[in-house]
Amino acid sequence: MTVRCPSDVTAFLLLKMVARPDALWAVMVLVLLTPLAVLSEDEESLPKFIENVPNITVTVGRDALLPCTVEQLKGFKVAWVQVDTQTILTIHKQVITRNPRIALLHNDHRTWHLELKNVREKDRGWYMCQVNTDPMRYRQGYVDVVVPPDIIDRESSDDMTIREGQDVTLTCRAKGHPTPSIVWRREDNEDIVLDNEKTDVGAMGGVMVDVDGRDGVVTSAERVVEGETLQMRKVSRLQMGSYLCIASNGIPPSISKRTQLRVQFPPVAWVPQQLEGAYIGQELTIECHTEAFPKSINYWTNTNGDMIVADERYEPIVTENSYKVYMKLRIRRVEPQDIGTFKCIAKNSR
């Protein structure tokens, strides 16, 4: 391909170099842009590009090499120009730019390869290898600098505590090139419940049940949710947990941010067996399951309403799992005063 260099472009490059304090560069630019007296030569004797300058993709921080091979250069000169900024980078064997990351790999008057070290985003754009024939001959290629995703913490949600039944929106924003896509997952791989039809919903025996004993209904749930925002309506305790925002753009590595969602609700209790029978002297264990957040204070009271403490006859056993507490009271030897009502108590700030 041959293209005649417009006079206004020539003037711009020349004036730009003359404006520099070093007059030597002005002379060199004049030599480059002024056609030599070879117009009488035929087309076959003029310099020829062996191949096109390729378009390349490089990850930020890596090195890039733009090849340019010219045959029959003779007395002509080769230059590299960053097209987007109209910056002359090299002329013949000299690196003109003061950018220390630019180098020229020259060999046998044919190869004029431009090396970009430790590539940065500002290096993205078109690069031209040109020969000062009249009209000017050139080849150009595009350098695309790709950047792995990075989550913008100041624009993304931190850990959050809400009351049960409220709506919540989690936000996650990321940067990178190409623009990253974002998906949400639960850390425990459970479905993300987007919309609960009822409020005050608890989990009793693995079934969603509200405090009045009526079945709750989940209207919308997804394993993966796409987009910068995750919106959940009428959040229940079942949605408490860690949510992962994962940003990816095809450039490894992908990156994730963990957001802990805490759902506050008053204690609820469930007794698997409300009536127990025993004979005097028998060992007996009674159970009670509670749920609460923040963490509750749990204890048993006896038939007189007094708090039970561990002794030779009574052994309170507590097992915790997230916001769930499994209470047991082991009575090693049932006595007549044990006949009556035992209560399990759970209290928190809600």
XYZ file of C-alpha atoms in Angstrom:
350
model
C 0.000 0.000 0.000
C 1.296 3.490 -0.826
C -0.159 6.666 0.648
C 0.909 10.243 0.063
C 1.550 11.964 3.382
C -0.676 15.072 3.675
C 1.246 18.311 3.936
C -0.480 19.302 7.187
C 0.710 16.097 8.893
C 4.279 16.714 7.760
C 4.156 20.243 9.093
C 2.789 19.070 12.438
C 5.535 16.514 12.983
C 8.231 18.950 11.957
C 6.917 21.748 14.189
C 6.529 19.361 17.080
C 10.172 18.370 16.891
C 11.444 21.909 16.325
C 9.703 22.912 19.543
C 12.059 20.592 21.453
C 15.181 22.159 22.983
C 17.431 19.703 21.201
C 17.939 21.018 17.668
C 19.484 17.759 16.493
C 16.104 16.026 16.464
C 14.666 18.758 14.242
C 17.356 18.042 11.663
C 16.648 14.328 11.833
C 12.924 14.815 11.304
C 13.642 17.041 8.339
C 15.757 14.271 6.858
C 13.027 11.725 7.448
C 10.147 13.656 6.035
C 11.902 15.233 3.079
C 11.810 12.853 0.114
C 15.186 11.952 -1.313
C 15.958 12.556 -4.930
C 14.950 9.138 -6.117
C 11.743 9.960 -7.894
C 13.189 8.817 -11.150
C 13.518 5.259 -9.888
C 10.838 2.812 -11.012
C 8.384 1.129 -8.683
C 10.309 -2.144 -8.547
C 13.434 -0.501 -7.149
C 11.662 1.256 -4.251
C 11.621 -0.189 -0.706
C 9.141 -2.976 -0.074
C 7.548 -4.246 3.134
C 7.966 -7.993 3.455
C 4.840 -8.345 5.615
C 2.228 -6.282 7.373
C 2.701 -5.014 10.902
C 0.403 -7.367 12.851
C -2.306 -6.469 15.309
C -1.243 -7.889 18.660
C -2.806 -8.360 22.076
C -0.616 -8.123 25.160
C -1.373 -8.282 28.874
C -0.478 -5.187 30.854
C 3.008 -5.508 32.358
C 4.289 -7.829 29.619
C 6.535 -6.926 26.676
C 5.343 -6.484 23.088
C 7.217 -6.676 19.774
C 6.007 -5.052 16.550
C 7.934 -6.418 13.544
C 8.731 -4.334 10.474
C 10.888 -5.779 7.686
C 11.835 -3.708 4.637
C 13.785 -4.786 1.553
C 15.632 -2.528 -0.895
C 15.809 0.287 1.658
C 18.916 1.787 0.049
C 19.260 5.415 1.154
C 15.750 5.718 2.547
C 15.042 5.772 6.267
C 12.557 3.954 8.469
C 10.641 5.527 11.347
C 8.133 4.336 13.919
C 5.242 6.605 14.887
C 2.567 6.188 17.563
C -0.375 7.205 15.425
C -2.961 8.080 18.089
C -0.677 10.576 19.847
C 1.250 11.533 16.669
C 4.488 10.819 18.520
C 7.658 9.940 16.613
C 9.313 7.051 18.420
C 12.309 6.136 16.246
C 14.121 7.434 13.175
C 16.482 5.094 11.368
C 18.711 3.626 14.101
C 17.889 6.216 16.741
C 15.188 6.104 19.448
C 13.724 9.620 19.513
C 11.223 9.351 22.348
C 12.458 9.766 25.888
C 10.280 6.858 26.990
C 12.765 4.345 28.464
C 10.375 1.472 27.739
C 10.773 1.922 23.951
C 13.550 0.092 22.140
C 14.456 -0.537 18.484
C 15.686 -3.961 17.432
C 17.627 -3.380 14.226
C 19.477 -5.919 12.126
C 21.057 -6.079 8.640
C 19.284 -2.974 7.281
C 16.086 -5.045 6.848
C 14.518 -5.500 10.273
C 13.264 -2.519 12.266
C 11.312 -4.103 15.105
C 9.760 -1.875 17.774
C 9.845 -3.250 21.313
C 7.472 -2.015 24.018
C 8.639 -3.078 27.467
C 6.416 -3.382 30.539
C 3.355 -2.400 28.498
C 0.884 0.015 30.083
C -2.676 0.900 29.184
C -1.592 4.194 27.633
C 0.378 2.173 25.058
C -2.871 0.882 23.544
C -3.375 2.127 19.963
C -2.047 2.173 16.383
C 1.667 2.061 15.514
C 3.037 2.914 12.067
C 6.274 1.774 10.455
C 6.962 4.234 7.607
C 9.575 4.795 4.917
C 10.274 8.326 3.636
C 9.578 7.641 -0.021
C 7.416 10.000 -2.071
C 4.649 9.108 -1.674
C 5.334 7.724 1.812
C 5.045 3.991 2.265
C 3.902 2.519 5.557
C 2.378 -0.371 7.419
C 0.560 -0.114 10.728
C -0.689 -2.461 13.419
C -2.808 -2.156 16.536
C -1.621 -2.944 20.048
C -4.459 -3.942 22.349
C -3.428 -3.909 25.993
C -5.647 -6.210 28.041
C -5.973 -5.883 31.803
C -7.144 -8.607 34.231
C -10.212 -7.686 36.282
C -9.879 -5.841 39.567
C -12.763 -5.159 41.950
C -13.204 -1.527 43.003
C -13.619 -1.879 46.766
C -14.834 1.666 47.402
C -17.716 1.136 44.969
C -18.619 -2.367 46.190
C -20.647 -3.525 49.176
C -18.995 -4.398 52.481
C -20.434 -6.815 55.042
C -24.031 -5.902 55.815
C -26.492 -6.467 58.669
C -30.244 -6.015 58.125
C -33.501 -6.969 59.802
C -35.495 -9.898 58.562
C -38.156 -8.885 56.052
C -36.206 -5.927 54.659
C -34.997 -5.567 51.073
C -31.271 -5.546 50.373
C -29.062 -4.567 47.418
C -25.464 -5.759 47.146
C -23.218 -3.936 44.688
C -19.987 -5.026 43.022
C -18.037 -2.986 40.479
C -14.871 -3.993 38.669
C -12.414 -2.517 36.193
C -10.305 -4.109 33.497
C -10.002 -4.387 29.710
C -12.136 -5.806 28.189
C -14.846 -4.672 30.599
C -15.333 -7.492 33.150
C -18.607 -9.357 33.540
C -19.845 -9.983 37.074
C -21.750 -12.914 38.551
C -22.946 -13.592 42.099
C -22.869 -16.942 43.899
C -23.424 -18.080 47.434
C -20.257 -19.368 49.058
C -22.115 -22.478 50.242
C -23.362 -23.102 46.663
C -27.003 -22.846 47.737
C -29.496 -21.028 45.501
C -29.767 -17.257 45.821
C -33.323 -16.414 46.856
C -34.273 -13.200 45.067
C -37.818 -12.734 46.339
C -39.651 -14.092 49.381
C -43.420 -13.843 49.288
C -43.713 -13.713 53.077
C -41.853 -11.991 55.894
C -40.960 -13.463 59.298
C -39.952 -16.761 57.730
C -37.942 -19.324 59.645
C -36.476 -22.738 58.962
C -37.977 -25.435 61.103
C -36.945 -29.008 60.519
C -35.639 -28.065 57.050
C -39.041 -26.739 55.877
C -39.735 -23.041 55.372
C -42.430 -22.159 57.910
C -43.518 -18.775 59.260
C -44.074 -18.084 62.979
C -47.777 -18.899 62.690
C -47.036 -22.342 61.323
C -48.078 -21.559 57.758
C -45.928 -22.623 54.846
C -43.769 -19.889 53.347
C -43.384 -19.583 49.586
C -40.178 -18.781 47.726
C -41.114 -17.020 44.520
C -37.715 -16.626 42.861
C -34.318 -18.321 43.272
C -31.210 -18.668 41.105
C -27.909 -20.499 41.504
C -26.026 -17.700 39.692
C -27.085 -14.068 39.260
C -25.436 -11.868 36.622
C -24.825 -8.140 36.898
C -23.221 -5.541 39.161
C -26.130 -5.498 41.617
C -27.800 -8.302 43.533
C -31.276 -7.332 44.743
C -33.201 -9.484 47.206
C -36.683 -8.686 48.481
C -38.049 -9.460 51.935
C -34.898 -11.193 53.046
C -35.261 -14.107 55.452
C -32.789 -15.830 57.741
C -32.361 -18.502 55.061
C -30.523 -15.930 52.959
C -27.979 -15.212 55.664
C -24.459 -16.144 54.605
C -21.530 -15.192 52.402
C -22.062 -13.957 48.849
C -19.274 -14.001 46.277
C -19.023 -11.375 43.563
C -16.852 -12.858 40.781
C -15.417 -10.611 38.066
C -13.903 -12.047 34.866
C -13.069 -10.805 31.370
C -11.222 -13.727 29.825
C -7.848 -12.452 31.073
C -6.661 -14.554 34.023
C -6.958 -14.461 36.878
C -10.606 -13.886 37.713
C -11.126 -12.129 41.036
C -13.792 -12.343 43.722
C -14.990 -10.342 46.694
C -16.767 -11.893 49.676
C -19.664 -10.054 51.308
C -21.206 -11.370 54.519
C -24.954 -10.807 54.861
C -26.313 -10.998 58.418
C -30.057 -11.064 59.043
C -31.318 -10.086 62.483
C -34.471 -11.674 63.918
C -35.893 -12.454 67.370
C -35.576 -15.991 68.755
C -37.989 -18.733 67.778
C -38.187 -22.171 69.422
C -39.360 -25.584 68.328
C -39.725 -28.636 70.544
C -39.602 -31.951 68.623
C -41.372 -33.866 71.416
C -43.617 -31.769 73.653
C -44.740 -34.627 75.911
C -42.294 -37.058 77.494
C -43.064 -39.990 79.802
C -40.654 -41.438 82.330
C -40.605 -43.486 85.541
C -38.818 -42.558 88.727
C -35.080 -43.298 88.527
C -34.977 -43.377 84.713
C -32.482 -41.381 82.641
C -34.243 -39.007 80.252
C -33.140 -36.482 77.598
C -35.414 -33.685 76.355
C -34.706 -31.495 73.304
C -35.373 -27.971 72.095
C -34.305 -26.248 68.841
C -33.945 -22.460 68.657
C -32.986 -19.906 66.028
C -31.870 -16.326 66.619
C -29.551 -13.620 65.362
C -27.734 -11.927 66.985
C -26.619 -14.939 68.970
C -29.023 -15.745 71.785
C -28.550 -16.656 75.417
C -29.975 -20.166 75.895
C -30.895 -21.985 79.098
C -33.433 -24.339 80.680
C -35.816 -23.736 83.572
C -37.280 -26.427 85.806
C -40.824 -26.965 86.996
C -40.389 -24.160 89.559
C -39.189 -21.723 86.884
C -35.603 -21.725 88.188
C -32.632 -21.770 85.790
C -31.043 -25.177 85.618
C -27.293 -25.361 86.102
C -25.155 -28.426 85.559
C -24.883 -30.731 88.575
C -24.844 -34.436 89.362
C -28.424 -34.904 88.064
C -28.769 -32.305 85.268
C -26.517 -31.942 82.199
C -27.451 -29.114 79.752
C -25.965 -29.744 76.284
C -25.795 -27.008 73.628
C -24.757 -27.446 69.986
C -24.547 -24.387 67.714
C -24.730 -24.228 63.919
C -24.791 -20.717 62.479
C -27.936 -19.056 63.841
C -29.385 -22.416 64.971
C -28.939 -23.810 68.475
C -29.782 -27.389 69.468
C -30.464 -27.660 73.206
C -30.659 -30.880 75.184
C -31.222 -31.461 78.859
C -30.106 -34.829 80.188
C -31.743 -35.854 83.473
C -29.612 -38.675 84.784
C -32.155 -39.804 87.356
C -35.779 -38.684 87.226
C -37.237 -37.782 90.617
C -40.785 -36.843 91.628
C -40.049 -33.089 91.599
C -39.150 -33.393 87.902
C -42.728 -34.212 86.995
C -44.049 -31.035 85.344
C -43.045 -28.486 82.732
C -39.482 -27.737 81.668
C -38.889 -24.704 79.433
C -36.091 -23.835 77.045
C -35.417 -20.083 76.903
C -33.655 -18.103 74.154
C -33.086 -14.329 74.358
C -31.281 -11.793 72.154
C -31.330 -8.037 71.516
C -34.213 -8.393 69.064
